[in-house]
Coordinates of C-alpha atoms in Angstrom, one line a residue:
Chain A
X10 CA 238.6 228.8 181.0
X11 CA 236.5 228.3 177.9
X12 CA 234.5 231.0 176.2
X13 CA 231.2 229.5 177.4
X14 CA 232.4 229.4 181.0
X15 CA 233.6 233.1 180.9
X16 CA 230.3 234.2 179.3
X17 CA 228.4 232.3 182.1
X18 CA 230.5 234.0 184.7
X19 CA 229.9 237.4 183.1
X20 CA 226.2 236.7 183.1
X21 CA 226.2 235.7 186.7
X22 CA 228.1 238.9 187.6
X23 CA 225.7 241.0 185.6
X24 CA 222.8 239.3 187.4
X25 CA 224.3 239.9 190.8
X26 CA 224.9 243.6 190.0
X27 CA 221.4 244.1 188.7
X28 CA 219.9 242.3 191.8
X29 CA 222.0 244.5 194.1
X30 CA 221.0 247.7 192.4
X31 CA 217.3 246.8 192.3
X32 CA 217.4 245.7 196.0
X33 CA 219.2 248.9 197.0
X34 CA 216.5 251.1 195.4
X35 CA 213.8 249.1 197.1
X36 CA 215.5 249.2 200.5
X37 CA 215.7 253.0 200.2
X38 CA 212.0 253.2 199.2
X39 CA 210.9 250.8 202.0
X40 CA 213.1 252.6 204.5
X41 CA 211.2 255.9 203.7
X42 CA 207.9 254.2 204.1
X43 CA 209.1 252.6 207.3
X44 CA 210.3 256.0 208.6
X45 CA 206.8 257.4 208.0
X46 CA 205.3 254.5 209.9
X47 CA 207.8 254.9 212.8
X48 CA 207.4 258.7 213.0
X49 CA 203.7 259.0 212.5
X50 CA 202.1 255.6 212.3
Chain B
X82 CA 182.3 269.6 184.0
X83 CA 183.5 272.9 182.5
X84 CA 183.7 272.9 178.7
X85 CA 187.5 273.5 178.8
X86 CA 188.0 270.2 180.8
X87 CA 186.0 268.4 178.1
X88 CA 188.2 270.0 175.5
X89 CA 191.3 268.7 177.2
X90 CA 189.7 265.2 177.3
X91 CA 188.6 265.3 173.6
X92 CA 192.0 266.7 172.5
X93 CA 193.7 263.8 174.3
X94 CA 191.4 261.2 172.7
X95 CA 191.9 262.7 169.2
X96 CA 195.7 262.8 169.7
X97 CA 196.1 259.3 170.9
X98 CA 194.0 257.8 168.1
X99 CA 195.6 259.9 165.3
X100 CA 199.1 259.2 166.6
X101 CA 198.3 255.6 167.0
X102 CA 197.2 255.3 163.4
X103 CA 200.4 257.2 162.3
X104 CA 202.5 254.6 164.2
X105 CA 200.9 251.8 162.2
X106 CA 203.6 252.1 159.5
X107 CA 205.5 248.8 159.1
X108 CA 202.7 246.7 160.4
X109 CA 201.9 245.1 157.1
X110 CA 203.5 241.8 158.2
X111 CA 202.5 239.7 161.2
X112 CA 205.9 240.3 162.7
X113 CA 205.2 244.0 162.5
X114 CA 201.7 243.8 163.8
X115 CA 202.3 241.3 166.6
X116 CA 205.9 242.1 167.6
X117 CA 206.8 245.5 166.1
X118 CA 209.5 243.7 164.1
X119 CA 211.4 243.5 167.4
X120 CA 212.4 247.1 167.0
X121 CA 211.4 248.9 170.2
X122 CA 213.8 250.5 172.7
X123 CA 213.8 249.3 176.3
X124 CA 212.3 252.6 177.6
X125 CA 209.4 252.4 175.2
X126 CA 208.7 248.7 176.2
X127 CA 209.3 249.5 179.9
X128 CA 206.7 252.3 179.9
X129 CA 204.3 250.1 178.0
X130 CA 204.8 247.3 180.6
X131 CA 204.0 249.8 183.4
X132 CA 201.1 251.4 181.6
X133 CA 199.6 248.0 180.9
X134 CA 199.7 247.1 184.6
X135 CA 198.4 250.5 185.7
X136 CA 194.6 250.5 184.9
X137 CA 191.9 253.0 185.6
X138 CA 191.2 251.1 188.8
X139 CA 194.6 252.2 190.0
X140 CA 193.8 255.8 189.3
X141 CA 190.4 255.9 191.0
X142 CA 190.1 252.7 193.1
X143 CA 193.6 252.6 194.6
X144 CA 193.7 256.3 195.4
X145 CA 190.3 255.8 197.0
X146 CA 191.8 252.9 198.9
X147 CA 194.6 255.1 200.1
X148 CA 191.9 257.6 201.4
X149 CA 190.0 254.9 203.3
X150 CA 192.7 252.3 204.2
X151 CA 196.1 254.0 203.9
X152 CA 199.4 252.7 202.6
X153 CA 199.3 249.0 203.5
X154 CA 198.1 248.0 200.0
X155 CA 201.6 248.7 198.7
X156 CA 202.7 245.5 200.3
X157 CA 201.1 243.6 197.4
X158 CA 204.0 244.8 195.2
X159 CA 206.9 243.8 197.5
X160 CA 207.6 240.7 195.4
X161 CA 207.6 242.6 192.1
X162 CA 211.3 243.7 192.0
X163 CA 212.6 240.2 192.8
X164 CA 210.2 238.7 190.2
X165 CA 211.4 241.0 187.5
X166 CA 215.1 240.1 188.2
X167 CA 214.3 236.4 188.2
X168 CA 212.3 236.8 184.9
X169 CA 215.2 238.7 183.4
X170 CA 217.5 235.6 183.7
X171 CA 214.9 232.9 183.1
X172 CA 211.8 233.3 181.0
X173 CA 212.7 236.6 179.1
X174 CA 215.7 235.1 177.3
X175 CA 213.8 231.9 176.7
X176 CA 210.7 233.6 175.1
X177 CA 212.5 236.4 173.4
X178 CA 215.2 234.2 172.0
X179 CA 212.8 231.5 170.7
X180 CA 211.1 233.9 168.2
X181 CA 207.6 233.1 169.3
X182 CA 204.6 235.5 169.1
X183 CA 202.9 234.2 172.2
X184 CA 204.1 232.6 175.4
X185 CA 201.9 229.6 174.8
X186 CA 203.5 229.0 171.4
X187 CA 206.7 228.2 173.2
X188 CA 204.9 225.5 175.3
X189 CA 204.2 223.5 172.2
X190 CA 207.9 223.6 171.2
X191 CA 208.8 222.5 174.6
X192 CA 205.9 220.1 175.5
X193 CA 203.0 219.5 173.2
X194 CA 200.0 221.0 171.4
X195 CA 197.5 220.1 174.1
X196 CA 199.4 222.0 176.8
X197 CA 199.8 225.0 174.5
X198 CA 196.1 225.0 173.6
X199 CA 194.8 224.6 177.2
X200 CA 197.0 227.5 178.6
X201 CA 196.1 229.7 175.6
X202 CA 192.4 228.9 176.1
X203 CA 192.6 229.7 179.8
X204 CA 194.2 233.0 178.9
X205 CA 191.4 233.9 176.4
X206 CA 188.7 232.9 178.9
X207 CA 190.0 235.0 181.8
X208 CA 191.4 238.0 179.9
X209 CA 188.3 238.2 177.6
X210 CA 186.0 238.7 180.6
X211 CA 188.5 240.9 182.6
X212 CA 188.8 243.2 179.6
X213 CA 185.1 244.0 180.1
X214 CA 185.6 244.7 183.7
X215 CA 188.6 247.0 183.0
X216 CA 186.3 249.2 180.8
X217 CA 183.3 248.8 183.2
X218 CA 185.1 250.1 186.3
X219 CA 185.8 253.7 185.0
X220 CA 182.7 253.5 182.8
X221 CA 180.3 253.1 185.8
X222 CA 182.1 255.9 187.7
X223 CA 182.0 258.3 184.7
X224 CA 178.3 257.4 184.1
X225 CA 177.4 258.3 187.7
X226 CA 179.6 261.4 187.9
X227 CA 178.7 263.0 184.5
X228 CA 175.1 261.7 184.5
X229 CA 175.5 259.9 181.1
X230 CA 174.3 256.5 180.2
X231 CA 176.8 253.7 180.9
X232 CA 176.8 252.8 177.2
X233 CA 178.2 256.2 176.3
X234 CA 181.0 256.2 178.9
X235 CA 182.0 252.6 177.8
X236 CA 182.0 253.8 174.1
X237 CA 184.1 256.9 175.1
X238 CA 186.8 254.6 176.5
X239 CA 186.3 251.5 174.3
X240 CA 185.9 252.8 170.7
X241 CA 189.1 254.9 170.4
X242 CA 191.1 252.1 172.0
X243 CA 189.7 249.5 169.5
X244 CA 190.4 251.8 166.6
X245 CA 194.1 252.4 167.2
X246 CA 194.8 248.8 168.5
X247 CA 193.1 247.3 165.4
X248 CA 194.9 249.5 162.9
X249 CA 198.3 249.9 164.5
X250 CA 198.8 246.6 166.3
X251 CA 201.4 246.3 169.1
X252 CA 203.5 249.2 167.8
X253 CA 200.6 251.7 168.1
X254 CA 199.7 250.2 171.5
X255 CA 203.3 250.6 172.8
X256 CA 203.7 254.2 171.6
X257 CA 200.3 255.1 172.9
X258 CA 201.3 253.6 176.3
X259 CA 204.3 255.8 176.4
X260 CA 202.2 259.0 176.1
X261 CA 199.5 257.5 178.4
X262 CA 202.1 256.7 181.1
X263 CA 203.5 260.2 181.0
X264 CA 199.9 261.7 181.2
X265 CA 199.1 259.4 184.2
X266 CA 202.1 260.5 186.2
X267 CA 201.6 264.2 185.4
X268 CA 197.9 263.9 186.4
X269 CA 198.9 262.3 189.8
X270 CA 201.6 264.9 190.4
X271 CA 199.0 267.6 189.6
X272 CA 196.9 266.4 192.4
X273 CA 199.9 266.3 194.8
X274 CA 200.8 269.9 193.9
X275 CA 197.1 271.1 194.4
X276 CA 196.9 269.2 197.7
X277 CA 200.2 270.8 198.9
X278 CA 198.9 274.3 198.1
X279 CA 195.3 273.9 199.3
X280 CA 196.0 271.9 202.4
X281 CA 194.9 274.0 205.4
X282 CA 197.7 272.5 207.6
X283 CA 201.4 272.1 207.1
X284 CA 202.9 268.7 205.9
X285 CA 204.0 267.6 209.4
X286 CA 200.5 268.2 210.9
X287 CA 198.9 266.5 207.9
X288 CA 201.1 263.4 208.4
X289 CA 200.3 263.6 212.2
X290 CA 196.5 263.5 211.4
X291 CA 196.9 260.7 208.8
X292 CA 199.2 258.7 211.1
X293 CA 196.8 258.9 214.0
X294 CA 194.2 256.9 212.0
X295 CA 196.8 254.3 211.0
X296 CA 196.9 255.3 207.4
X297 CA 200.7 255.6 207.3
X298 CA 201.2 252.1 208.6
X299 CA 202.7 250.3 205.6
X300 CA 204.2 247.2 207.1
X301 CA 202.3 244.4 208.7
X302 CA 204.7 241.6 209.7
X303 CA 202.1 239.2 211.0
X304 CA 202.3 235.8 209.3
X305 CA 198.6 235.0 208.7
X306 CA 197.4 233.4 205.4
X307 CA 193.9 235.0 205.9
X308 CA 195.1 238.6 205.7
X309 CA 195.7 239.7 202.1
X310 CA 198.1 242.6 202.6
X311 CA 201.0 241.6 204.9
X312 CA 204.7 241.8 204.4
X313 CA 205.0 238.1 203.9
X314 CA 202.1 237.6 201.6
X315 CA 203.5 240.4 199.5
X316 CA 207.1 239.1 199.4
X317 CA 206.2 235.4 198.9
X318 CA 202.7 235.3 197.3
X319 CA 203.4 238.6 195.5
X320 CA 206.6 237.2 193.9
X321 CA 204.7 234.2 192.5
X322 CA 201.8 236.5 191.3
X323 CA 204.2 238.9 189.6
X324 CA 206.2 236.0 188.1
X325 CA 203.0 234.6 186.7
X326 CA 201.6 238.0 185.5
X327 CA 204.8 239.3 183.8
X328 CA 206.2 235.9 182.8
X329 CA 203.2 234.0 181.4
X330 CA 200.4 236.4 180.7
X331 CA 200.4 237.3 177.0
X332 CA 199.2 240.9 177.7
X333 CA 202.6 241.5 179.4
X334 CA 204.8 239.0 177.5
X335 CA 203.9 240.6 174.2
X336 CA 205.2 243.9 175.4
X337 CA 208.7 242.7 175.9
X338 CA 208.7 240.4 172.9
X339 CA 208.8 243.7 170.9
X340 CA 212.2 244.7 172.4
X341 CA 215.2 244.9 170.1
X342 CA 217.2 242.4 172.0
X343 CA 217.1 240.2 175.1
X344 CA 219.1 242.8 177.0
X345 CA 216.6 245.5 176.1
X346 CA 213.7 243.3 177.1
X347 CA 215.4 242.7 180.5
X348 CA 216.0 246.4 180.9
X349 CA 212.3 247.2 180.1
X350 CA 211.2 244.9 183.0
X351 CA 213.7 246.5 185.3
X352 CA 212.0 249.8 184.9
X353 CA 209.0 248.4 186.7
X354 CA 211.4 246.8 189.3
X355 CA 212.8 250.2 190.1
X356 CA 209.7 252.3 189.9
X357 CA 206.6 250.3 190.7
X358 CA 206.7 250.5 194.5
X359 CA 207.5 254.2 194.6
X360 CA 204.7 254.9 192.0
X361 CA 202.2 252.8 193.9
X362 CA 203.2 254.5 197.2
X363 CA 202.6 257.9 195.4
X364 CA 199.1 256.7 194.3
X365 CA 198.2 255.7 197.8
X366 CA 199.7 258.9 199.3
X367 CA 197.5 260.9 197.0
X368 CA 194.5 259.1 198.6
X369 CA 195.9 259.7 202.1
X370 CA 196.3 263.4 201.2
X371 CA 192.7 263.7 200.1
X372 CA 191.6 262.0 203.4
X373 CA 193.5 264.7 205.4
X374 CA 192.1 267.5 203.1
X375 CA 188.6 266.3 203.8
X376 CA 189.1 266.8 207.5
X377 CA 189.0 270.5 206.8
X378 CA 186.7 270.8 203.8
X379 CA 183.4 269.0 204.1
X380 CA 183.1 266.2 201.7
X381 CA 179.8 264.8 200.4
X382 CA 178.0 262.3 202.7
X383 CA 177.7 259.9 199.7
X384 CA 180.4 260.1 197.1
X385 CA 178.4 258.4 194.4
X386 CA 176.2 261.3 192.9
X387 CA 173.6 259.0 191.3
X388 CA 173.0 257.2 194.6
X389 CA 172.8 260.6 196.3
X390 CA 170.2 261.8 193.8
X391 CA 168.2 258.6 194.3
X392 CA 168.3 258.8 198.1
X393 CA 167.2 262.5 198.0
X394 CA 164.3 261.6 195.7
X395 CA 163.1 258.6 197.6
X396 CA 164.1 259.0 201.2
X397 CA 164.6 262.8 201.4
X398 CA 163.6 263.3 205.0
X399 CA 165.8 260.5 206.4
X400 CA 168.7 261.7 204.3
X401 CA 168.2 265.3 205.4
X402 CA 168.3 264.2 209.0
X403 CA 171.6 262.3 208.4
X404 CA 173.0 265.3 206.6
X405 CA 172.3 267.5 209.6
X406 CA 173.9 265.0 212.0
X407 CA 176.8 264.8 209.5
X408 CA 177.3 268.5 209.5
X409 CA 177.6 268.7 213.3
X410 CA 179.9 265.7 213.5
X411 CA 182.1 267.2 210.8
X412 CA 182.5 270.4 212.7
X413 CA 183.5 268.5 215.8
X414 CA 185.9 266.3 213.9
X415 CA 187.5 269.3 212.2
X416 CA 188.1 270.9 215.6
X417 CA 189.6 267.7 216.9
X418 CA 191.8 267.4 213.8
X419 CA 193.1 271.0 214.4
X420 CA 193.9 270.0 218.0
X421 CA 195.9 267.0 216.8
X422 CA 197.8 269.4 214.5
X423 CA 198.4 272.0 217.1
X424 CA 198.8 269.8 220.2
X425 CA 202.2 270.5 221.8
X426 CA 202.2 268.4 224.9
X427 CA 199.1 266.1 225.1
X428 CA 199.2 264.7 221.6
X429 CA 197.7 261.3 222.8
X430 CA 194.6 262.9 224.3
X431 CA 194.1 265.0 221.1
X432 CA 194.4 261.9 218.9
X433 CA 192.0 259.9 221.1
X434 CA 189.4 262.7 220.8
X435 CA 190.0 262.9 217.0
X436 CA 189.6 259.1 216.6
X437 CA 186.3 259.2 218.5
X438 CA 185.0 262.0 216.3
X439 CA 186.2 260.1 213.2
X440 CA 184.3 257.0 214.4
X441 CA 181.1 259.2 214.7
X442 CA 181.5 260.3 211.1
X443 CA 182.0 256.7 210.0
X444 CA 178.8 255.6 211.8
X445 CA 176.8 258.3 210.1
X446 CA 178.4 257.4 206.7
X447 CA 177.5 253.8 207.3
X448 CA 173.9 254.7 207.9
X449 CA 173.8 256.8 204.7
X450 CA 175.4 253.9 202.7
X451 CA 172.9 251.5 204.1
X452 CA 170.1 253.9 203.1
X453 CA 171.6 254.1 199.6
X454 CA 171.7 250.3 199.3
X455 CA 168.0 250.1 200.4
X456 CA 166.9 252.7 197.9
X457 CA 168.9 251.6 194.9
X458 CA 169.2 247.9 195.5
X459 CA 172.9 248.2 194.5
X460 CA 176.1 247.9 196.4
X461 CA 176.7 251.4 197.9
X462 CA 180.5 251.0 198.3
X463 CA 181.8 254.3 197.1
X464 CA 185.6 254.1 197.4
X465 CA 185.9 254.5 193.6
X466 CA 184.0 257.8 193.7
X467 CA 186.2 259.6 196.3
X468 CA 188.9 260.8 194.0
X469 CA 186.7 261.7 191.0
X470 CA 184.5 263.8 193.3
X471 CA 187.6 265.5 194.8
X472 CA 189.0 266.2 191.3
X473 CA 185.7 267.7 190.0
X474 CA 185.1 269.9 192.9
X475 CA 188.6 270.9 194.1
X476 CA 191.0 270.9 191.1
X477 CA 191.3 274.1 188.9
X478 CA 189.8 274.1 185.4
X479 CA 192.2 272.3 183.0
X480 CA 193.7 270.1 185.6
X481 CA 190.4 268.4 186.1
X482 CA 190.3 267.6 182.4
X483 CA 193.9 266.5 182.6
X484 CA 193.1 264.0 185.5
X485 CA 190.0 262.7 183.7
X486 CA 192.1 262.2 180.6
X487 CA 194.7 260.5 182.8
X488 CA 192.0 258.0 184.1
X489 CA 190.9 257.3 180.5
X490 CA 194.6 256.9 179.5
X491 CA 195.1 254.4 182.3
X492 CA 192.0 252.4 181.1
X493 CA 193.0 252.6 177.4
X494 CA 196.6 251.5 178.0
X495 CA 195.4 248.3 179.8
X496 CA 192.5 247.6 177.4
X497 CA 194.7 248.1 174.3
X498 CA 197.3 245.6 175.6
X499 CA 194.6 243.1 176.4
X500 CA 192.8 243.4 173.1
X501 CA 196.2 243.1 171.3
X502 CA 197.2 240.0 173.2
X503 CA 193.7 238.4 172.9
X504 CA 193.8 238.9 169.1
X505 CA 197.4 237.6 168.9
X506 CA 196.6 234.4 171.0
X507 CA 193.3 233.8 169.0
X508 CA 195.1 234.0 165.7
X509 CA 198.5 232.5 166.5
X510 CA 197.5 229.8 169.0
X511 CA 194.2 228.8 167.4
X512 CA 193.5 230.1 163.9
X513 CA 197.0 229.6 162.5
X514 CA 197.6 226.5 164.6
X515 CA 194.3 224.6 164.0
X516 CA 192.3 226.3 161.2
X517 CA 194.6 227.7 158.5
X518 CA 198.3 226.9 159.1
X519 CA 199.5 228.1 155.7
X520 CA 198.3 231.5 154.6
X521 CA 199.9 234.9 153.6
X522 CA 200.7 237.6 156.1
X523 CA 198.0 239.7 154.4
X524 CA 195.4 237.1 155.3
X525 CA 196.5 236.8 158.9
X526 CA 196.6 240.6 159.2
X527 CA 192.9 240.8 158.1
X528 CA 192.0 238.1 160.5
X529 CA 194.0 239.7 163.3
X530 CA 192.3 243.1 162.8
X531 CA 188.9 241.4 162.8
X532 CA 189.8 239.5 166.0
X533 CA 190.8 242.8 167.7
X534 CA 187.5 244.3 166.7
X535 CA 185.5 241.3 167.8
X536 CA 187.3 241.1 171.2
X537 CA 186.9 244.9 171.6
X538 CA 183.1 244.8 170.9
X539 CA 182.8 241.8 173.2
X540 CA 184.6 243.7 176.0
X541 CA 182.3 246.7 175.5
X542 CA 179.2 244.6 175.6
X543 CA 180.4 242.9 178.8
X544 CA 181.2 246.3 180.3
X545 CA 177.8 247.7 179.3
X546 CA 176.0 244.9 181.1
X547 CA 178.6 244.9 184.0
X548 CA 176.0 245.9 186.6
X549 CA 173.8 242.9 185.8
X550 CA 176.7 240.6 185.1
X551 CA 178.3 241.4 188.4
X552 CA 178.1 237.9 189.9
X553 CA 179.1 236.2 186.6
X554 CA 182.2 238.5 186.4
X555 CA 183.1 237.6 190.0
X556 CA 182.9 233.9 189.2
X557 CA 185.1 234.4 186.1
X558 CA 187.7 236.5 188.1
X559 CA 187.7 233.8 190.8
X560 CA 188.1 231.1 188.1
X561 CA 191.0 233.2 186.8
X562 CA 192.8 233.0 190.1
X563 CA 192.5 229.2 189.9
X564 CA 195.1 228.9 187.1
X565 CA 197.4 231.9 187.4
X566 CA 199.9 230.1 189.6
X567 CA 199.3 226.8 187.8
X568 CA 200.3 228.3 184.4
X569 CA 203.4 229.7 186.1
X570 CA 204.1 226.1 187.2
X571 CA 204.0 224.9 183.6
X572 CA 206.5 227.5 182.5
X573 CA 208.8 226.6 185.4
X574 CA 208.5 223.0 184.4
X575 CA 209.5 224.0 180.9
X576 CA 212.9 225.1 182.3
X577 CA 213.5 221.7 183.9
X578 CA 215.1 219.3 181.3
X579 CA 213.5 216.1 182.6
X580 CA 209.9 217.4 182.5
X581 CA 207.6 216.2 179.7
X582 CA 204.3 217.2 178.0
X583 CA 202.0 214.8 179.8
X584 CA 203.5 215.8 183.2
X585 CA 202.9 219.5 182.4
X586 CA 199.3 218.9 181.2
X587 CA 198.3 216.7 184.1
X588 CA 200.2 219.0 186.5
X589 CA 198.3 222.0 185.2
X590 CA 194.9 220.3 185.8
X591 CA 196.1 219.2 189.3
X592 CA 197.4 222.7 190.1
X593 CA 194.1 224.2 189.2
X594 CA 192.1 221.6 191.1
X595 CA 194.3 222.2 194.2
X596 CA 193.6 225.9 194.1
X597 CA 189.9 225.3 193.5
X598 CA 189.9 223.0 196.5
X599 CA 191.6 225.7 198.7
X600 CA 189.3 228.4 197.3
X601 CA 186.2 226.5 198.3
X602 CA 187.5 224.5 201.2
X603 CA 189.4 227.3 202.9
X604 CA 187.9 230.5 201.5
X605 CA 189.6 232.6 204.1
X606 CA 193.1 231.9 202.6
X607 CA 194.2 235.1 200.8
X608 CA 194.3 234.9 197.0
X609 CA 198.0 235.7 196.9
X610 CA 198.8 232.3 198.4
X611 CA 196.8 230.6 195.6
X612 CA 199.6 231.5 193.2
X613 CA 202.1 229.7 195.4
X614 CA 199.9 226.6 195.8
X615 CA 199.1 226.3 192.1
X616 CA 202.8 226.7 191.0
X617 CA 204.1 224.2 193.6
X618 CA 201.5 221.5 192.8
X619 CA 202.2 221.7 189.1
X620 CA 205.9 221.4 189.7
X621 CA 205.5 218.4 192.0
X622 CA 203.0 216.6 189.8
X623 CA 204.9 217.5 186.6
X624 CA 208.2 216.2 188.0
X625 CA 206.6 213.0 189.4
X626 CA 205.3 212.3 185.9
X627 CA 208.6 213.5 184.5
X628 CA 209.4 210.5 182.3
X629 CA 206.0 210.4 180.6
X630 CA 205.0 212.1 177.4
X631 CA 206.6 214.1 174.6
X632 CA 209.3 216.7 174.5
X633 CA 209.1 219.0 171.6
X634 CA 212.3 220.8 172.4
X635 CA 215.0 220.9 175.0
X636 CA 215.0 223.6 177.7

């Protein structure tokens, strides 16, 4: 594996990790709003 | 307003201007003035990005929208986190790494001068006018609330902003944004705390009352292009809107071009990705809380005090009759609200009764608003006055001043970023490109400061005449929505190797035409979908004409 390929793989892994973290936080926030809607809306 | 509240406001204004000027060190080169020598940390840039997006309209209009319409507006931001992640791996490294001062400068390297100049011109046109409306919105509210001429309230917001932006450049703007963002959040939390202590019912009952009117319904999963705030328009249209706003609008791009590295620029955008939806939900929840509070404390019949005065003066008898009806209807609604709160078994019947009484109140309010419209000849929509009236009458001394300072901070942070980006685009994309390509940094700095002052004065003049320019501003704002998605399409084309300058230029015009056709041909289609249509048409036309034209650089 060349340096360029391993750096691309690392960038992809970083992107996946970031996407996962951001989506997790949003899912929690939206779940709380959804809970409000289910309980009171 | 109490003198101590004014003191808080004046202290804030003095602090932000003096500190802004102190932060002007190192801005004696254009790299310092326009890009802070790429020296800022991710958290400074991140707060600056958030402060730029959060304007005074958010503080007074969106909270008011929460009070009248509930939480569903938050759906507009559902696409933002995904857009930020996408930008982090696409446009951010491209723009930050290319060493440009403006996003449009990159388009000449990639395509040609005409594509750069057209996109830069469209930015100046839309942002120049919108800057006036950003000052006008809080200016009109302050003018009515404090009974001062509109020119004064515009000057109160506009002049300090022009001073620190002109002297300190992007660095002063970013550091002022940090303080302003903190102040905004503190001001919002102050209202939350006051509401929690002063609310006559417990949180569960307050939520029950808010929920019975549908104000806690966030999600609307219906797929209709005519409804602006749905889950799908937020996720799809919102993603395109946010990609366009954060990826191609110089007022945002310039924030993250000041970051130390590409990684720090990415992290700064991720701050919005994490916090924007919770913050927007908080803003709307404040409005919902005020709605519940006003079930137990009688609010004014008309929230706009200048309209109220005019109606009392010119139609006093009719207004007094409405006030009397309103008083009785309020008492009945208050009792119904208490029954919703205390109902153990028959909650549905209590809610039904409450909704009927709420409808009575809305009918009387509708009549009062119609009366105000007849008397003043102006739109009587008073959503923007709900929170300021609440703050002035219900918040303790000191906190009122803090909130008003927070609204001014929100206005200033957005205006400063816009003035800064308008000056940068004017100088870099037009003056340096077409008028005087070879000059010293000192010369460009003088021109840039002059451009900031000119744009600032132009924005203040537009804001001062906002009431009479209403229809013109609407036309400009509508025109702005024609090309937001289309400009995104051009930047997306820039990342596709086979695309060329002519395709991008023709695609941009085709995209704008397509959005114009949809706007006028199918006006019921929500504006969020315009961004999708514009971007897709530019991409298709640009790729069809892929082989034609020049390529300044490879993607």
